[in-house]
Amino acid sequence: MTDSRSASAPLSATPADRPVYVIGAGPGGLAAAYALRARGIRAVVLEKADGVGASWRGHYDRLRLHTTRRLSALPGLKIPRRFGRWVARDDVVRYLEKYAERHELEIVTGVEVFRIERAADGWLLHASGGRELTGSAVVVATGYNHTPSLPDWPGRDEYTGELLHAGRYRNAQPYAGRDVLVVGIGNTGAEIAVDLVEGGAARVRLAVRTAPHILRRSTLGWAAQYTGVLVRRLPVGLVDRLAGPFAKATMPDLTAHGLPRPDTGLYSRVRQGAIPVQDVGLIDAVRTGKVEIVAAVESFEDGKVALADGSRIEPDAVIAATGYARALEGLVGHLDVLDGRGRPVVHGGRTPAQAPGLYFTGFTNPISGMFREMALDAGKIAKATARRLR
């Protein structure tokens, strides 16, 4: 059964007992722990929350995986067929709980790791409660959506209207009959806008700075993820050239509604960190005027929202779907293992040259599917760790 020891439980850090510590009990951390155990390596998962899948538990109610059930399973356990093709948030959490239980993963909850340092023959972790834990290797799996990122818009702190990050949005019920501005047209912003429309908001506007690529989640039964897997290793320019005609053939032109077709290639955008928006109702909502596209937010002035086109609007609520920060600087920033945007310079089975035995998983968002890539990373991390320990 899953180890459910509390934060006060003793954790061994003696030279005779140096497990591999996995930081984070989300899908990436659980998959890595399973793969390590499958190779006979003790893996201890440290989770600051009180259960697995904490990030998933906090997402909005209608969220579903945008990747298929079959290509989202972690190693060693299929996702139940009854969960459907597009697995709902609560079912993802159920699956992660079952995964930890089925594989008898050693998970210690209520322990937050603040800093990782090199030790004489491994790694030293500084954790809550004054703990100092020594491991033979460390897998950082704290998550792509770690810390809500809210732009420092001029006048934001003085704004007296309702402003919240999308991470605090749960459902449309509090916004029924109200005028709502959603800021940001990634997958989260697009889906929240549709949720608000379906939940009875009186008016929904979506502030867009750069028009995204929009894809059907599935076309004639063929999931967009399948294409993502097939083109994952192809040259960026080639994929861009193939994607253009396909988009024109399958997607309506929304230019008249404020969403022109992007002037840069789909895969070029992906390599820059901009994942295509998968349509879960946005196209129809925009075409019918239920979601209005407006210019990007520039500032907050006198209780109003100033937009990039010079207009000013006064919504009842502003929901900022402006993304998350990886927030790795305090944990590993001193080790020179992050790039200029705060992302790990390597992931999966590779470790930085100056930090052997330090692995990262779950910090990329590929078009082939994050769950799928974390599952692949887990095997690579376990194989590399076993080779090092030998």
Short mmCIF file of C-alpha atoms in Angstrom, two decimals:
data_model
loop_
_atom_site.label_atom_id
_atom_site.label_comp_id
_atom_site.label_asym_id
_atom_site.label_seq_id
_atom_site.Cartn_x
_atom_site.Cartn_y
_atom_site.Cartn_z
CA MET A 1 0.00 0.00 0.00
CA THR A 2 1.02 3.63 -0.40
CA ASP A 3 3.19 5.07 2.35
CA SER A 4 1.10 7.82 3.92
CA ARG A 5 3.36 8.90 6.72
CA SER A 6 2.87 12.42 8.00
CA ALA A 7 5.42 15.23 7.85
CA SER A 8 6.54 14.40 11.37
CA ALA A 9 7.55 10.85 10.50
CA PRO A 10 11.32 10.26 10.57
CA LEU A 11 13.10 10.04 7.26
CA SER A 12 16.39 8.21 7.11
CA ALA A 13 19.33 10.25 5.88
CA THR A 14 22.17 8.05 7.10
CA PRO A 15 25.10 7.12 4.83
CA ALA A 16 23.83 3.54 4.76
CA ASP A 17 20.47 4.60 3.39
CA ARG A 18 20.63 7.02 0.48
CA PRO A 19 17.49 6.57 -1.62
CA VAL A 20 16.70 8.44 -4.76
CA TYR A 21 14.46 11.32 -3.70
CA VAL A 22 11.66 12.30 -6.04
CA ILE A 23 10.28 15.76 -5.36
CA GLY A 24 6.60 15.98 -6.24
CA ALA A 25 3.80 13.39 -6.26
CA GLY A 26 2.22 14.41 -9.53
CA PRO A 27 2.17 12.16 -12.61
CA GLY A 28 5.83 12.79 -13.44
CA GLY A 29 7.06 12.04 -9.94
CA LEU A 30 4.91 8.93 -9.52
CA ALA A 31 6.00 7.55 -12.89
CA ALA A 32 9.67 8.12 -12.05
CA ALA A 33 9.28 6.45 -8.64
CA TYR A 34 7.64 3.40 -10.23
CA ALA A 35 10.32 3.07 -12.91
CA LEU A 36 13.08 3.31 -10.29
CA ARG A 37 11.44 0.68 -8.10
CA ALA A 38 11.02 -1.59 -11.11
CA ARG A 39 14.83 -1.56 -11.36
CA GLY A 40 15.27 -2.36 -7.69
CA ILE A 41 16.16 1.19 -6.67
CA ARG A 42 14.55 2.64 -3.55
CA ALA A 43 12.67 5.82 -4.43
CA VAL A 44 11.12 8.10 -1.82
CA VAL A 45 8.60 10.64 -3.08
CA LEU A 46 8.42 13.89 -1.11
CA GLU A 47 5.19 15.85 -1.52
CA LYS A 48 4.42 19.15 0.20
CA ALA A 49 0.64 18.65 -0.07
CA ASP A 50 -1.36 16.03 1.80
CA GLY A 51 -1.91 13.73 -1.17
CA VAL A 52 -0.89 12.84 -4.70
CA GLY A 53 -1.93 14.92 -7.72
CA ALA A 54 -2.23 18.18 -5.78
CA SER A 55 -2.02 20.34 -8.89
CA TRP A 56 -4.76 18.38 -10.62
CA ARG A 57 -7.03 18.64 -7.60
CA GLY A 58 -6.82 22.43 -7.84
CA HIS A 59 -7.76 22.84 -11.50
CA TYR A 60 -11.15 24.05 -12.72
CA ASP A 61 -14.05 21.60 -12.65
CA ARG A 62 -14.60 20.98 -16.37
CA LEU A 63 -10.97 20.27 -17.20
CA ARG A 64 -10.20 17.12 -19.16
CA LEU A 65 -6.98 15.77 -20.56
CA HIS A 66 -6.49 17.06 -24.08
CA THR A 67 -4.61 13.84 -24.83
CA THR A 68 -6.21 10.46 -25.28
CA ARG A 69 -6.66 7.96 -22.48
CA ARG A 70 -4.54 5.34 -24.26
CA LEU A 71 -1.57 7.69 -24.78
CA SER A 72 -1.77 9.26 -21.33
CA ALA A 73 -1.25 6.20 -19.13
CA LEU A 74 1.81 6.06 -16.91
CA PRO A 75 4.07 2.98 -17.03
CA GLY A 76 2.69 -0.07 -15.28
CA LEU A 77 -1.02 0.80 -15.19
CA LYS A 78 -3.57 1.56 -17.90
CA ILE A 79 -6.17 4.27 -17.38
CA PRO A 80 -9.57 2.53 -16.96
CA ARG A 81 -11.66 2.40 -20.10
CA ARG A 82 -14.70 3.65 -18.20
CA PHE A 83 -13.00 7.06 -17.82
CA GLY A 84 -13.65 7.72 -21.51
CA ARG A 85 -11.37 8.95 -24.26
CA TRP A 86 -10.79 12.39 -22.72
CA VAL A 87 -10.23 11.81 -19.02
CA ALA A 88 -11.88 14.26 -16.59
CA ARG A 89 -9.97 16.03 -13.83
CA ASP A 90 -11.44 13.98 -10.98
CA ASP A 91 -10.74 10.75 -12.83
CA VAL A 92 -7.13 11.80 -13.36
CA VAL A 93 -6.84 12.22 -9.59
CA ARG A 94 -8.46 8.81 -9.01
CA TYR A 95 -6.02 7.25 -11.45
CA LEU A 96 -3.00 8.81 -9.72
CA GLU A 97 -4.23 7.60 -6.33
CA LYS A 98 -4.72 4.09 -7.68
CA TYR A 99 -1.31 4.22 -9.36
CA ALA A 100 0.46 5.02 -6.09
CA GLU A 101 -1.49 2.32 -4.26
CA ARG A 102 -1.08 -0.40 -6.90
CA HIS A 103 2.69 0.05 -7.10
CA GLU A 104 3.13 0.51 -3.33
CA LEU A 105 5.09 3.71 -3.85
CA GLU A 106 6.87 5.17 -0.85
CA ILE A 107 5.34 8.63 -0.53
CA VAL A 108 5.85 11.04 2.35
CA THR A 109 3.38 13.91 2.36
CA GLY A 110 3.62 17.25 4.13
CA VAL A 111 7.31 17.65 3.32
CA GLU A 112 8.43 20.59 1.21
CA VAL A 113 11.96 20.72 -0.20
CA PHE A 114 13.39 24.24 -0.35
CA ARG A 115 16.94 23.77 -1.62
CA ILE A 116 19.08 21.05 -3.19
CA GLU A 117 22.87 21.03 -2.81
CA ARG A 118 25.72 18.77 -3.85
CA ALA A 119 27.00 16.44 -1.15
CA ALA A 120 30.21 14.43 -0.95
CA ASP A 121 28.69 11.39 -2.63
CA GLY A 122 25.17 12.44 -3.54
CA TRP A 123 22.72 15.23 -2.87
CA LEU A 124 21.60 17.11 0.23
CA LEU A 125 18.00 18.26 0.44
CA HIS A 126 16.92 21.02 2.82
CA ALA A 127 13.28 20.44 3.68
CA SER A 128 10.55 21.70 5.97
CA GLY A 129 10.88 21.07 9.67
CA GLY A 130 14.64 21.60 9.50
CA ARG A 131 15.18 18.26 7.78
CA GLU A 132 18.39 17.56 5.89
CA LEU A 133 18.04 14.50 3.68
CA THR A 134 20.84 12.84 1.76
CA GLY A 135 20.07 10.98 -1.44
CA SER A 136 22.10 9.19 -4.07
CA ALA A 137 20.18 11.05 -6.78
CA VAL A 138 17.28 13.49 -7.06
CA VAL A 139 14.39 13.70 -9.51
CA VAL A 140 12.73 17.12 -9.59
CA ALA A 141 9.08 16.73 -10.61
CA THR A 142 7.50 19.79 -9.01
CA GLY A 143 5.37 20.49 -12.04
CA TYR A 144 4.93 22.68 -15.09
CA ASN A 145 2.06 24.58 -13.44
CA HIS A 146 3.73 25.35 -10.14
CA THR A 147 3.25 29.00 -9.24
CA PRO A 148 0.52 31.23 -10.75
CA SER A 149 2.03 34.04 -12.81
CA LEU A 150 0.17 37.36 -12.82
CA PRO A 151 1.59 40.15 -15.00
CA ASP A 152 2.66 43.31 -13.20
CA TRP A 153 0.22 45.49 -15.08
CA PRO A 154 0.44 49.21 -14.23
CA GLY A 155 -2.29 50.06 -11.76
CA ARG A 156 -2.94 46.42 -10.89
CA ASP A 157 -2.38 46.83 -7.17
CA GLU A 158 -4.77 49.78 -7.00
CA TYR A 159 -7.51 48.05 -8.98
CA THR A 160 -10.57 47.60 -6.76
CA GLY A 161 -12.51 45.29 -9.07
CA GLU A 162 -12.47 41.51 -8.92
CA LEU A 163 -9.21 40.16 -10.33
CA LEU A 164 -8.10 36.57 -9.95
CA HIS A 165 -5.66 34.18 -11.56
CA ALA A 166 -7.17 31.28 -13.48
CA GLY A 167 -5.65 28.94 -10.91
CA ARG A 168 -8.38 30.09 -8.51
CA TYR A 169 -11.23 29.62 -10.99
CA ARG A 170 -13.38 26.54 -10.38
CA ASN A 171 -16.62 26.97 -12.33
CA ALA A 172 -18.97 29.56 -13.83
CA GLN A 173 -21.52 29.61 -11.03
CA PRO A 174 -20.20 32.78 -9.30
CA TYR A 175 -20.22 34.61 -12.64
CA ALA A 176 -23.75 33.88 -13.84
CA GLY A 177 -25.32 37.08 -15.17
CA ARG A 178 -22.03 39.01 -14.93
CA ASP A 179 -19.66 40.68 -17.39
CA VAL A 180 -16.33 38.81 -17.36
CA LEU A 181 -13.02 39.50 -19.09
CA VAL A 182 -10.70 36.52 -19.54
CA VAL A 183 -7.08 37.48 -20.22
CA GLY A 184 -5.00 35.05 -22.28
CA ILE A 185 -5.91 32.62 -25.03
CA GLY A 186 -3.98 29.52 -24.13
CA ASN A 187 -5.91 26.32 -23.57
CA THR A 188 -6.90 27.42 -20.06
CA GLY A 189 -8.20 30.84 -21.08
CA ALA A 190 -10.08 29.44 -24.07
CA GLU A 191 -11.77 26.75 -22.01
CA ILE A 192 -12.68 29.09 -19.15
CA ALA A 193 -14.26 31.49 -21.65
CA VAL A 194 -16.41 28.68 -23.04
CA ASP A 195 -17.27 27.51 -19.52
CA LEU A 196 -18.45 31.02 -18.62
CA VAL A 197 -20.66 31.19 -21.70
CA GLU A 198 -22.22 27.82 -20.96
CA GLY A 199 -22.56 28.75 -17.27
CA GLY A 200 -24.67 31.80 -17.93
CA ALA A 201 -22.28 34.78 -17.82
CA ALA A 202 -24.00 37.83 -19.32
CA ARG A 203 -20.97 38.85 -21.37
CA VAL A 204 -17.62 37.16 -21.98
CA ARG A 205 -14.65 38.91 -23.54
CA LEU A 206 -11.30 37.29 -24.24
CA ALA A 207 -8.23 39.54 -24.32
CA VAL A 208 -5.68 38.35 -26.89
CA ARG A 209 -2.18 39.67 -27.51
CA THR A 210 -1.07 37.12 -30.12
CA ALA A 211 -3.51 34.99 -32.08
CA PRO A 212 -2.81 31.29 -31.42
CA HIS A 213 -2.92 28.25 -33.62
CA ILE A 214 -6.22 26.48 -32.97
CA LEU A 215 -6.70 22.77 -33.63
CA ARG A 216 -9.62 20.41 -33.48
CA ARG A 217 -9.02 18.04 -30.58
CA SER A 218 -10.14 15.25 -32.88
CA THR A 219 -10.99 15.15 -36.60
CA LEU A 220 -13.02 12.17 -37.83
CA GLY A 221 -11.79 10.21 -34.83
CA TRP A 222 -8.12 11.09 -35.39
CA ALA A 223 -6.83 12.86 -32.28
CA ALA A 224 -4.55 15.86 -32.73
CA GLN A 225 -2.16 14.12 -30.34
CA TYR A 226 -1.60 11.33 -32.86
CA THR A 227 -0.28 13.85 -35.36
CA GLY A 228 1.84 15.41 -32.64
CA VAL A 229 3.48 12.05 -31.95
CA LEU A 230 4.13 11.43 -35.65
CA VAL A 231 5.78 14.80 -36.31
CA ARG A 232 7.62 15.08 -32.98
CA ARG A 233 11.04 14.39 -34.52
CA LEU A 234 10.55 16.02 -37.91
CA PRO A 235 12.31 19.28 -38.86
CA VAL A 236 10.49 22.36 -37.57
CA GLY A 237 10.23 23.96 -41.01
CA LEU A 238 8.71 20.86 -42.55
CA VAL A 239 6.04 20.58 -39.87
CA ASP A 240 5.21 24.27 -40.27
CA ARG A 241 4.72 23.80 -44.00
CA LEU A 242 2.50 20.75 -43.51
CA ALA A 243 0.42 22.35 -40.76
CA GLY A 244 -0.51 25.46 -42.73
CA PRO A 245 -2.64 23.82 -45.47
CA PHE A 246 -4.14 21.38 -42.96
CA ALA A 247 -5.32 24.22 -40.73
CA LYS A 248 -6.89 26.06 -43.66
CA ALA A 249 -8.72 22.91 -44.71
CA THR A 250 -10.07 22.03 -41.26
CA MET A 251 -10.40 25.32 -39.37
CA PRO A 252 -12.64 28.32 -40.21
CA ASP A 253 -11.08 31.73 -40.74
CA LEU A 254 -11.89 33.82 -37.66
CA THR A 255 -10.17 36.99 -38.87
CA ALA A 256 -13.46 38.90 -39.01
CA HIS A 257 -14.02 38.02 -35.36
CA GLY A 258 -10.60 39.24 -34.19
CA LEU A 259 -8.63 36.01 -34.49
CA PRO A 260 -6.57 36.07 -37.70
CA ARG A 261 -4.56 33.06 -38.73
CA PRO A 262 -1.08 33.20 -37.14
CA ASP A 263 1.72 34.44 -39.38
CA THR A 264 4.28 32.09 -37.82
CA GLY A 265 4.42 28.30 -38.11
CA LEU A 266 2.69 26.00 -35.65
CA TYR A 267 5.77 24.00 -34.69
CA SER A 268 7.94 27.12 -34.53
CA ARG A 269 5.52 28.42 -31.92
CA VAL A 270 5.65 25.13 -30.03
CA ARG A 271 9.44 25.29 -29.84
CA GLN A 272 9.06 28.75 -28.32
CA GLY A 273 6.70 27.38 -25.67
CA ALA A 274 3.33 28.26 -27.25
CA ILE A 275 1.17 25.14 -27.46
CA PRO A 276 -1.76 25.21 -29.94
CA VAL A 277 -5.20 25.74 -28.50
CA GLN A 278 -7.37 22.63 -28.77
CA ASP A 279 -10.93 23.58 -29.59
CA VAL A 280 -13.45 22.57 -26.94
CA GLY A 281 -16.14 25.00 -28.10
CA LEU A 282 -14.20 28.24 -28.59
CA ILE A 283 -14.59 28.37 -32.38
CA ASP A 284 -18.38 28.23 -32.26
CA ALA A 285 -18.51 30.64 -29.32
CA VAL A 286 -16.42 33.21 -31.22
CA ARG A 287 -18.30 32.78 -34.50
CA THR A 288 -21.65 33.30 -32.76
CA GLY A 289 -20.43 36.30 -30.78
CA LYS A 290 -20.84 34.60 -27.41
CA VAL A 291 -17.14 35.16 -26.79
CA GLU A 292 -15.87 38.55 -27.94
CA ILE A 293 -12.22 38.93 -28.85
CA VAL A 294 -10.64 42.16 -27.58
CA ALA A 295 -7.13 43.62 -27.50
CA ALA A 296 -4.54 42.72 -24.89
CA VAL A 297 -4.64 44.26 -21.43
CA GLU A 298 -2.18 47.11 -20.97
CA SER A 299 -3.06 48.52 -17.53
CA PHE A 300 -5.72 49.25 -14.94
CA GLU A 301 -6.86 52.85 -14.65
CA ASP A 302 -9.57 54.41 -12.49
CA GLY A 303 -11.35 51.14 -11.96
CA LYS A 304 -11.30 50.26 -15.65
CA VAL A 305 -9.19 47.96 -17.80
CA ALA A 306 -7.11 49.73 -20.47
CA LEU A 307 -6.58 47.69 -23.63
CA ALA A 308 -3.79 47.85 -26.20
CA ASP A 309 -6.06 49.44 -28.83
CA GLY A 310 -6.73 52.42 -26.57
CA SER A 311 -10.18 51.36 -25.44
CA ARG A 312 -11.25 51.04 -21.83
CA ILE A 313 -13.72 48.53 -20.47
CA GLU A 314 -15.28 47.96 -17.06
CA PRO A 315 -16.03 44.25 -16.54
CA ASP A 316 -17.45 42.89 -13.32
CA ALA A 317 -14.57 40.43 -13.02
CA VAL A 318 -11.18 39.79 -14.64
CA ILE A 319 -9.81 36.25 -14.82
CA ALA A 320 -6.12 36.15 -15.76
CA ALA A 321 -5.25 32.95 -17.63
CA THR A 322 -1.67 34.15 -17.81
CA GLY A 323 0.18 30.94 -17.07
CA TYR A 324 2.47 29.66 -14.38
CA ALA A 325 6.12 29.92 -13.40
CA ARG A 326 8.23 26.82 -12.84
CA ALA A 327 9.62 28.49 -9.67
CA LEU A 328 12.81 26.44 -9.64
CA GLU A 329 15.22 29.27 -8.84
CA GLY A 330 15.20 28.83 -5.07
CA LEU A 331 15.43 25.07 -5.34
CA VAL A 332 18.23 24.64 -7.90
CA GLY A 333 19.00 28.09 -9.33
CA HIS A 334 22.39 28.19 -7.61
CA LEU A 335 23.47 25.02 -9.44
CA ASP A 336 23.53 26.67 -12.89
CA VAL A 337 21.06 24.13 -14.29
CA LEU A 338 18.37 26.55 -15.54
CA ASP A 339 18.17 28.54 -18.76
CA GLY A 340 17.33 32.23 -19.04
CA ARG A 341 13.60 31.51 -18.70
CA GLY A 342 13.98 29.44 -15.55
CA ARG A 343 13.56 26.07 -17.26
CA PRO A 344 15.88 23.07 -16.74
CA VAL A 345 18.58 22.90 -19.40
CA VAL A 346 18.06 19.13 -19.69
CA HIS A 347 15.25 16.72 -18.91
CA GLY A 348 14.53 13.01 -18.80
CA GLY A 349 17.52 10.69 -18.60
CA ARG A 350 20.13 13.40 -19.06
CA THR A 351 21.68 15.34 -16.20
CA PRO A 352 23.67 18.59 -16.34
CA ALA A 353 27.41 18.04 -16.61
CA GLN A 354 27.98 19.95 -13.39
CA ALA A 355 25.14 18.17 -11.56
CA PRO A 356 25.35 14.40 -12.16
CA GLY A 357 22.45 12.55 -10.60
CA LEU A 358 20.04 15.50 -10.77
CA TYR A 359 17.10 14.79 -13.08
CA PHE A 360 14.09 16.80 -14.22
CA THR A 361 10.76 15.64 -15.59
CA GLY A 362 7.51 17.37 -16.48
CA PHE A 363 8.95 20.75 -17.44
CA THR A 364 8.21 20.57 -21.15
CA ASN A 365 4.81 20.75 -22.85
CA PRO A 366 5.25 18.87 -26.14
CA ILE A 367 2.61 18.47 -28.82
CA SER A 368 2.88 14.71 -28.36
CA GLY A 369 1.37 15.01 -24.87
CA MET A 370 2.87 15.79 -21.48
CA PHE A 371 1.71 12.58 -19.77
CA ARG A 372 3.15 10.52 -22.60
CA GLU A 373 6.51 12.28 -22.40
CA MET A 374 6.66 11.96 -18.60
CA ALA A 375 6.04 8.23 -18.96
CA LEU A 376 8.94 8.00 -21.40
CA ASP A 377 11.13 10.19 -19.19
CA ALA A 378 10.52 7.89 -16.23
CA GLY A 379 12.07 4.93 -17.99
CA LYS A 380 15.04 6.98 -19.15
CA ILE A 381 15.65 8.37 -15.65
CA ALA A 382 15.51 4.91 -14.09
CA LYS A 383 17.86 3.45 -16.68
CA ALA A 384 20.38 6.30 -16.28
CA THR A 385 20.20 6.11 -12.47
CA ALA A 386 20.75 2.35 -12.44
CA ARG A 387 23.78 2.79 -14.69
CA ARG A 388 25.24 5.47 -12.40
CA LEU A 389 24.67 3.48 -9.23
CA ARG A 390 26.38 0.44 -10.69
#
